[in-house]
PDB file of C-alpha atoms in Angstrom:
ATOM      1  CA  MET A   1      11.823  69.689 -27.197  1.00 89.00           C
ATOM      2  CA  ARG A   2      13.128  66.931 -24.763  1.00 92.00           C
ATOM      3  CA  ARG A   3      15.731  68.135 -23.145  1.00 92.00           C
ATOM      4  CA  ILE A   4      17.607  64.902 -21.489  1.00 95.00           C
ATOM      5  CA  ILE A   5      21.027  64.860 -20.166  1.00 93.00           C
ATOM      6  CA  LEU A   6      22.534  61.558 -17.970  1.00 91.00           C
ATOM      7  CA  ALA A   7      24.337  62.595 -15.208  1.00 90.00           C
ATOM      8  CA  SER A   8      26.900  60.278 -12.666  1.00 90.00           C
ATOM      9  CA  GLY A   9      28.838  61.028  -9.798  1.00 84.00           C
ATOM     10  CA  LYS A  10      32.059  60.297 -11.308  1.00 79.00           C
ATOM     11  CA  GLY A  11      33.877  59.501 -14.420  1.00 80.00           C
ATOM     12  CA  GLY A  12      34.507  55.843 -15.550  1.00 87.00           C
ATOM     13  CA  VAL A  13      30.930  54.749 -15.282  1.00 94.00           C
ATOM     14  CA  GLY A  14      30.525  55.255 -19.375  1.00 94.00           C
ATOM     15  CA  ARG A  15      28.662  58.522 -19.538  1.00 94.00           C
ATOM     16  CA  THR A  16      29.748  59.601 -23.019  1.00 94.00           C
ATOM     17  CA  THR A  17      29.240  56.109 -24.562  1.00 95.00           C
ATOM     18  CA  LEU A  18      25.762  56.144 -23.528  1.00 96.00           C
ATOM     19  CA  THR A  19      24.800  59.965 -24.645  1.00 96.00           C
ATOM     20  CA  ALA A  20      25.800  59.168 -27.469  1.00 97.00           C
ATOM     21  CA  ASN A  21      24.593  56.076 -28.459  1.00 97.00           C
ATOM     22  CA  LEU A  22      21.239  56.748 -26.904  1.00 98.00           C
ATOM     23  CA  ALA A  23      21.283  59.783 -29.300  1.00 98.00           C
ATOM     24  CA  LEU A  24      21.846  57.965 -32.437  1.00 98.00           C
ATOM     25  CA  ALA A  25      19.454  55.235 -31.083  1.00 98.00           C
ATOM     26  CA  LEU A  26      16.590  58.082 -31.239  1.00 98.00           C
ATOM     27  CA  ALA A  27      17.968  59.632 -34.351  1.00 98.00           C
ATOM     28  CA  LYS A  28      17.945  55.620 -35.844  1.00 97.00           C
ATOM     29  CA  ARG A  29      14.173  55.355 -34.969  1.00 97.00           C
ATOM     30  CA  GLY A  30      13.182  58.543 -36.611  1.00 96.00           C
ATOM     31  CA  ARG A  31      13.566  61.127 -34.138  1.00 96.00           C
ATOM     32  CA  SER A  32      14.868  64.833 -34.787  1.00 96.00           C
ATOM     33  CA  THR A  33      17.934  64.754 -32.336  1.00 97.00           C
ATOM     34  CA  LEU A  34      20.741  66.975 -31.192  1.00 97.00           C
ATOM     35  CA  LEU A  35      23.561  65.361 -29.510  1.00 97.00           C
ATOM     36  CA  VAL A  36      25.639  68.867 -27.929  1.00 96.00           C
ATOM     37  CA  ASP A  37      29.158  67.771 -26.141  1.00 94.00           C
ATOM     38  CA  ALA A  38      28.981  70.114 -23.197  1.00 91.00           C
ATOM     39  CA  CYS A  39      31.892  68.378 -21.796  1.00 89.00           C
ATOM     40  CA  LEU A  40      34.363  71.316 -22.346  1.00 86.00           C
ATOM     41  CA  SER A  41      36.987  70.022 -19.852  1.00 81.00           C
ATOM     42  CA  SER A  42      37.147  66.884 -21.308  1.00 84.00           C
ATOM     43  CA  PRO A  43      35.088  66.572 -24.819  1.00 89.00           C
ATOM     44  CA  ASN A  44      35.426  63.197 -26.227  1.00 89.00           C
ATOM     45  CA  LEU A  45      32.369  63.256 -28.503  1.00 92.00           C
ATOM     46  CA  ALA A  46      34.287  64.862 -31.237  1.00 91.00           C
ATOM     47  CA  LEU A  47      36.531  61.631 -31.493  1.00 89.00           C
ATOM     48  CA  LEU A  48      33.600  59.243 -31.540  1.00 91.00           C
ATOM     49  CA  PHE A  49      31.953  61.147 -34.963  1.00 93.00           C
ATOM     50  CA  LYS A  50      35.436  62.028 -36.762  1.00 91.00           C
ATOM     51  CA  LEU A  51      35.044  65.818 -35.695  1.00 93.00           C
ATOM     52  CA  GLU A  52      38.308  66.668 -34.419  1.00 90.00           C
ATOM     53  CA  LYS A  53      38.427  68.769 -37.220  1.00 91.00           C
ATOM     54  CA  ALA A  54      35.451  70.956 -36.871  1.00 94.00           C
ATOM     55  CA  PRO A  55      36.120  74.881 -37.647  1.00 95.00           C
ATOM     56  CA  TYR A  56      33.380  75.826 -35.314  1.00 96.00           C
ATOM     57  CA  THR A  57      32.419  73.898 -32.101  1.00 95.00           C
ATOM     58  CA  LEU A  58      30.354  74.925 -28.926  1.00 94.00           C
ATOM     59  CA  ASN A  59      33.260  76.776 -27.377  1.00 93.00           C
ATOM     60  CA  ASP A  60      32.864  79.258 -30.399  1.00 93.00           C
ATOM     61  CA  VAL A  61      29.143  79.429 -29.319  1.00 93.00           C
ATOM     62  CA  LEU A  62      29.834  79.853 -25.812  1.00 92.00           C
ATOM     63  CA  ARG A  63      32.329  83.232 -26.306  1.00 90.00           C
ATOM     64  CA  GLY A  64      30.063  84.557 -28.448  1.00 89.00           C
ATOM     65  CA  GLU A  65      31.612  84.489 -31.935  1.00 92.00           C
ATOM     66  CA  ILE A  66      28.871  82.500 -33.226  1.00 93.00           C
ATOM     67  CA  PRO A  67      25.184  81.060 -33.343  1.00 92.00           C
ATOM     68  CA  LEU A  68      24.952  77.277 -32.507  1.00 94.00           C
ATOM     69  CA  SER A  69      23.301  76.723 -35.753  1.00 93.00           C
ATOM     70  CA  ASP A  70      26.949  77.245 -37.112  1.00 95.00           C
ATOM     71  CA  ALA A  71      28.297  74.679 -34.947  1.00 96.00           C
ATOM     72  CA  ILE A  72      25.771  71.886 -35.645  1.00 96.00           C
ATOM     73  CA  TYR A  73      27.402  68.836 -37.997  1.00 97.00           C
ATOM     74  CA  GLU A  74      25.278  66.052 -39.402  1.00 96.00           C
ATOM     75  CA  GLY A  75      25.659  62.702 -38.414  1.00 95.00           C
ATOM     76  CA  PRO A  76      24.646  59.271 -38.720  1.00 95.00           C
ATOM     77  CA  HIS A  77      20.831  58.768 -39.972  1.00 96.00           C
ATOM     78  CA  GLY A  78      20.120  62.667 -39.563  1.00 96.00           C
ATOM     79  CA  LEU A  79      21.779  62.723 -35.965  1.00 97.00           C
ATOM     80  CA  ARG A  80      23.137  66.381 -35.825  1.00 97.00           C
ATOM     81  CA  LEU A  81      25.829  67.006 -33.159  1.00 97.00           C
ATOM     82  CA  VAL A  82      27.775  70.306 -31.864  1.00 96.00           C
ATOM     83  CA  PRO A  83      30.944  69.507 -30.757  1.00 96.00           C
ATOM     84  CA  SER A  84      33.444  70.855 -28.447  1.00 93.00           C
ATOM     85  CA  ARG A  85      37.055  71.326 -29.314  1.00 90.00           C
ATOM     86  CA  VAL A  86      39.229  68.720 -28.339  1.00 81.00           C
ATOM     87  CA  SER A  87      42.614  70.520 -27.836  1.00 71.00           C
ATOM     88  CA  GLU A  88      41.226  73.460 -25.856  1.00 70.00           C
ATOM     89  CA  THR A  89      40.938  74.220 -22.238  1.00 65.00           C
ATOM     90  CA  ALA A  90      37.625  75.551 -20.947  1.00 62.00           C
ATOM     91  CA  ASP A  91      39.290  79.051 -20.268  1.00 64.00           C
ATOM     92  CA  ARG A  92      37.277  82.415 -21.447  1.00 72.00           C
ATOM     93  CA  ILE A  93      34.155  80.571 -21.974  1.00 83.00           C
ATOM     94  CA  ASP A  94      30.983  81.547 -20.408  1.00 80.00           C
ATOM     95  CA  LEU A  95      28.825  79.027 -19.587  1.00 80.00           C
ATOM     96  CA  SER A  96      26.446  80.741 -18.868  1.00 80.00           C
ATOM     97  CA  ARG A  97      25.513  81.497 -21.705  1.00 86.00           C
ATOM     98  CA  LEU A  98      24.868  77.409 -23.016  1.00 87.00           C
ATOM     99  CA  PRO A  99      20.868  77.512 -21.963  1.00 86.00           C
ATOM    100  CA  SER A 100      20.192  80.726 -24.393  1.00 87.00           C
ATOM    101  CA  ALA A 101      22.047  78.942 -26.646  1.00 87.00           C
ATOM    102  CA  LEU A 102      19.824  76.297 -27.125  1.00 86.00           C
ATOM    103  CA  GLU A 103      16.580  78.080 -26.698  1.00 81.00           C
ATOM    104  CA  GLY A 104      16.989  79.113 -30.270  1.00 73.00           C
ATOM    105  CA  LEU A 105      16.169  74.902 -31.807  1.00 78.00           C
ATOM    106  CA  GLY A 106      12.549  76.044 -30.468  1.00 64.00           C
ATOM    107  CA  GLU A 107      10.305  72.886 -32.547  1.00 67.00           C
ATOM    108  CA  LYS A 108      13.260  71.594 -34.901  1.00 80.00           C
ATOM    109  CA  VAL A 109      14.187  69.524 -32.392  1.00 92.00           C
ATOM    110  CA  GLU A 110      12.834  66.694 -30.687  1.00 95.00           C
ATOM    111  CA  PHE A 111      15.371  65.249 -28.460  1.00 96.00           C
ATOM    112  CA  LEU A 112      18.570  66.994 -26.944  1.00 95.00           C
ATOM    113  CA  LEU A 113      21.113  65.059 -25.092  1.00 96.00           C
ATOM    114  CA  LEU A 114      23.649  67.031 -23.301  1.00 94.00           C
ATOM    115  CA  ASP A 115      26.904  65.032 -22.889  1.00 92.00           C
ATOM    116  CA  THR A 116      28.355  66.431 -19.282  1.00 87.00           C
ATOM    117  CA  PRO A 117      31.001  65.995 -16.804  1.00 84.00           C
ATOM    118  CA  GLY A 118      31.036  63.486 -14.071  1.00 82.00           C
ATOM    119  CA  GLY A 119      30.293  65.235 -10.528  1.00 78.00           C
ATOM    120  CA  LEU A 120      28.343  68.179 -10.365  1.00 76.00           C
ATOM    121  CA  ARG A 121      31.100  70.883 -11.086  1.00 78.00           C
ATOM    122  CA  ARG A 122      30.558  74.293 -12.505  1.00 78.00           C
ATOM    123  CA  GLU A 123      30.039  72.949 -15.712  1.00 77.00           C
ATOM    124  CA  THR A 124      28.106  70.253 -15.149  1.00 82.00           C
ATOM    125  CA  VAL A 125      25.969  72.582 -12.970  1.00 83.00           C
ATOM    126  CA  ALA A 126      25.596  75.221 -16.006  1.00 81.00           C
ATOM    127  CA  ALA A 127      24.811  72.184 -18.794  1.00 82.00           C
ATOM    128  CA  LEU A 128      22.118  71.055 -15.798  1.00 83.00           C
ATOM    129  CA  ARG A 129      20.239  74.504 -16.131  1.00 83.00           C
ATOM    130  CA  ALA A 130      20.218  73.931 -19.953  1.00 84.00           C
ATOM    131  CA  GLY A 131      18.750  70.626 -19.422  1.00 84.00           C
ATOM    132  CA  GLN A 132      15.025  69.280 -18.308  1.00 85.00           C
ATOM    133  CA  GLU A 133      15.238  65.552 -17.857  1.00 93.00           C
ATOM    134  CA  ILE A 134      18.109  64.005 -15.724  1.00 94.00           C
ATOM    135  CA  LEU A 135      18.544  60.538 -16.345  1.00 95.00           C
ATOM    136  CA  LEU A 136      20.954  58.840 -12.933  1.00 95.00           C
ATOM    137  CA  LEU A 137      23.678  56.641 -14.878  1.00 96.00           C
ATOM    138  CA  THR A 138      25.507  54.158 -12.283  1.00 96.00           C
ATOM    139  CA  LEU A 139      27.692  50.868 -12.189  1.00 97.00           C
ATOM    140  CA  PRO A 140      25.647  48.584  -9.870  1.00 96.00           C
ATOM    141  CA  GLU A 141      28.488  48.789  -7.583  1.00 95.00           C
ATOM    142  CA  ILE A 142      28.589  49.628  -3.781  1.00 94.00           C
ATOM    143  CA  THR A 143      31.264  52.711  -4.817  1.00 93.00           C
ATOM    144  CA  SER A 144      29.695  54.110  -7.887  1.00 94.00           C
ATOM    145  CA  LEU A 145      26.416  53.632  -6.322  1.00 95.00           C
ATOM    146  CA  SER A 146      27.469  55.608  -3.138  1.00 94.00           C
ATOM    147  CA  ASP A 147      29.078  58.576  -5.369  1.00 92.00           C
ATOM    148  CA  THR A 148      24.912  57.884  -7.379  1.00 94.00           C
ATOM    149  CA  MET A 149      23.473  58.207  -4.212  1.00 94.00           C
ATOM    150  CA  ARG A 150      25.491  61.500  -2.863  1.00 91.00           C
ATOM    151  CA  THR A 151      25.239  63.021  -6.396  1.00 90.00           C
ATOM    152  CA  LYS A 152      21.429  62.875  -6.343  1.00 92.00           C
ATOM    153  CA  VAL A 153      21.183  64.461  -2.764  1.00 91.00           C
ATOM    154  CA  LEU A 154      23.003  67.382  -4.616  1.00 87.00           C
ATOM    155  CA  LEU A 155      20.719  67.742  -7.609  1.00 89.00           C
ATOM    156  CA  GLU A 156      17.752  67.378  -5.428  1.00 90.00           C
ATOM    157  CA  PHE A 157      19.236  69.999  -3.560  1.00 88.00           C
ATOM    158  CA  LEU A 158      19.563  72.188  -6.344  1.00 85.00           C
ATOM    159  CA  SER A 159      15.908  71.515  -7.226  1.00 89.00           C
ATOM    160  CA  PHE A 160      16.957  68.618  -9.829  1.00 88.00           C
ATOM    161  CA  ARG A 161      14.623  65.897  -9.905  1.00 88.00           C
ATOM    162  CA  PRO A 162      16.221  62.655 -11.971  1.00 93.00           C
ATOM    163  CA  LEU A 163      13.641  61.094 -14.107  1.00 94.00           C
ATOM    164  CA  GLY A 164      15.247  57.523 -13.154  1.00 96.00           C
ATOM    165  CA  VAL A 165      18.025  55.473 -13.394  1.00 97.00           C
ATOM    166  CA  VAL A 166      20.119  53.644 -16.474  1.00 98.00           C
ATOM    167  CA  LEU A 167      22.383  50.944 -15.118  1.00 98.00           C
ATOM    168  CA  ASN A 168      25.762  50.091 -17.473  1.00 97.00           C
ATOM    169  CA  ARG A 169      28.028  47.532 -17.492  1.00 97.00           C
ATOM    170  CA  VAL A 170      25.961  45.149 -15.853  1.00 97.00           C
ATOM    171  CA  ARG A 171      27.256  41.267 -15.530  1.00 96.00           C
ATOM    172  CA  GLY A 172      25.101  39.724 -13.599  1.00 92.00           C
ATOM    173  CA  ARG A 173      27.415  39.048 -10.888  1.00 93.00           C
ATOM    174  CA  ASP A 174      27.345  38.034  -6.718  1.00 92.00           C
ATOM    175  CA  TYR A 175      29.100  41.270  -6.092  1.00 91.00           C
ATOM    176  CA  GLU A 176      26.959  43.806  -7.907  1.00 95.00           C
ATOM    177  CA  PHE A 177      23.310  45.155  -6.034  1.00 96.00           C
ATOM    178  CA  PRO A 178      20.173  43.775  -7.862  1.00 95.00           C
ATOM    179  CA  SER A 179      18.229  46.177  -9.536  1.00 95.00           C
ATOM    180  CA  GLY A 180      15.249  45.916  -6.954  1.00 95.00           C
ATOM    181  CA  GLU A 181      17.975  47.147  -4.193  1.00 96.00           C
ATOM    182  CA  ILE A 182      18.809  49.869  -6.144  1.00 97.00           C
ATOM    183  CA  ARG A 183      15.331  51.314  -7.160  1.00 97.00           C
ATOM    184  CA  ARG A 184      14.604  51.075  -3.290  1.00 96.00           C
ATOM    185  CA  LEU A 185      18.223  52.676  -2.466  1.00 95.00           C
ATOM    186  CA  LEU A 186      17.345  55.578  -4.856  1.00 96.00           C
ATOM    187  CA  ASP A 187      13.876  56.032  -4.517  1.00 96.00           C
ATOM    188  CA  LEU A 188      13.588  56.075  -8.244  1.00 97.00           C
ATOM    189  CA  PRO A 189      12.494  53.783 -11.264  1.00 97.00           C
ATOM    190  CA  ILE A 190      15.319  51.910 -12.900  1.00 97.00           C
ATOM    191  CA  LEU A 191      14.666  52.737 -16.865  1.00 97.00           C
ATOM    192  CA  ALA A 192      17.703  50.501 -18.262  1.00 97.00           C
ATOM    193  CA  GLU A 193      20.035  47.740 -17.394  1.00 98.00           C
ATOM    194  CA  VAL A 194      22.859  47.760 -19.837  1.00 98.00           C
ATOM    195  CA  PRO A 195      24.764  44.547 -19.779  1.00 98.00           C
ATOM    196  CA  GLU A 196      28.630  44.980 -20.173  1.00 97.00           C
ATOM    197  CA  ASP A 197      29.315  44.261 -23.960  1.00 98.00           C
ATOM    198  CA  LEU A 198      32.940  44.138 -25.176  1.00 97.00           C
ATOM    199  CA  ASN A 199      31.161  45.202 -28.578  1.00 98.00           C
ATOM    200  CA  VAL A 200      31.425  48.797 -26.957  1.00 97.00           C
ATOM    201  CA  ARG A 201      34.901  49.081 -26.721  1.00 95.00           C
ATOM    202  CA  LYS A 202      35.355  47.412 -30.147  1.00 96.00           C
ATOM    203  CA  ALA A 203      33.293  50.138 -31.509  1.00 96.00           C
ATOM    204  CA  TRP A 204      35.177  53.249 -29.813  1.00 92.00           C
ATOM    205  CA  ARG A 205      38.730  51.498 -30.708  1.00 91.00           C
ATOM    206  CA  ARG A 206      36.863  52.150 -34.449  1.00 92.00           C
ATOM    207  CA  GLY A 207      36.003  55.539 -33.545  1.00 90.00           C
ATOM    208  CA  GLU A 208      32.208  54.553 -34.281  1.00 93.00           C
ATOM    209  CA  PRO A 209      29.011  54.168 -31.906  1.00 96.00           C
ATOM    210  CA  VAL A 210      28.269  50.490 -30.955  1.00 97.00           C
ATOM    211  CA  VAL A 211      24.288  50.742 -31.813  1.00 97.00           C
ATOM    212  CA  GLU A 212      25.605  51.915 -35.433  1.00 96.00           C
ATOM    213  CA  LEU A 213      28.816  49.462 -35.795  1.00 96.00           C
ATOM    214  CA  TYR A 214      27.151  46.385 -33.880  1.00 98.00           C
ATOM    215  CA  PRO A 215      22.955  46.704 -34.096  1.00 98.00           C
ATOM    216  CA  ARG A 216      22.332  43.619 -32.474  1.00 98.00           C
ATOM    217  CA  SER A 217      24.826  43.514 -29.964  1.00 98.00           C
ATOM    218  CA  PRO A 218      23.209  43.258 -26.216  1.00 98.00           C
ATOM    219  CA  ALA A 219      24.342  46.766 -25.223  1.00 98.00           C
ATOM    220  CA  SER A 220      22.919  47.880 -28.850  1.00 98.00           C
ATOM    221  CA  LEU A 221      19.748  46.593 -28.331  1.00 98.00           C
ATOM    222  CA  ALA A 222      19.244  47.377 -24.621  1.00 98.00           C
ATOM    223  CA  LEU A 223      19.665  51.470 -25.630  1.00 98.00           C
ATOM    224  CA  MET A 224      16.910  50.934 -28.322  1.00 98.00           C
ATOM    225  CA  GLU A 225      14.834  50.007 -25.693  1.00 98.00           C
ATOM    226  CA  LEU A 226      15.426  53.118 -23.502  1.00 98.00           C
ATOM    227  CA  ALA A 227      15.113  54.755 -26.529  1.00 98.00           C
ATOM    228  CA  SER A 228      11.949  53.580 -27.214  1.00 97.00           C
ATOM    229  CA  ARG A 229      10.992  53.889 -23.585  1.00 96.00           C
ATOM    230  CA  LEU A 230      11.719  57.613 -23.525  1.00 96.00           C
ATOM    231  CA  GLU A 231       9.929  58.126 -26.938  1.00 93.00           C
ATOM    232  CA  ARG A 232       6.558  56.273 -24.945  1.00 88.00           C
ATOM    233  CA  ARG A 233       7.355  58.871 -21.960  1.00 81.00           C
ATOM    234  CA  ALA A 234       6.540  61.345 -24.610  1.00 62.00           C
ATOM    235  CA  SER A 235       3.513  60.263 -26.149  1.00 50.00           C
TER     236      SER A 235
END
């Protein structure tokens, strides 16, 4: 089982959107994929997949009240999802249970993707410990790159080595850093460049993933290619 996390320096870089759509892209390619919303303080995946009223969530799992299997729901193309409760804080939740809760999946899942908060707060580190491969997500702009560089240093201090970088909302403007310079600054390969795409916001407003609603849009094609690249790395 491949356990993948998209980590970012701060919020606002599109981490949840990319994680959700990458998971769905893998599912569309026939891969057994589980998407877990480990962003307990501000969960959003339930909104995107219309699971706001799910009776059981990751919150219940981390309290030790139910097994993970009871909080798994079916999504499009066979994608399976574990939402977190939208209207609840992370109080009284034992985040240290997350790695062991996921261990029972075994060979039932080929790809496990976890959505986590930006930065390296307590719940983020707990999710990172449950992960295996970390993709650094950043915008090609100075403030986002500065945050990403600090995040990379902290990740490596915690013995997490990122697999590579995903550039999001690439506009091709003069003020953006070119991918070659970003690769040099972060000393990591660029795994994908996802272009700025109005269809992403249009899909969010309709409460659907962009790779499902607009499969031929520029962002969707880039995410499908990233899914293919991750598959090839596994083979």
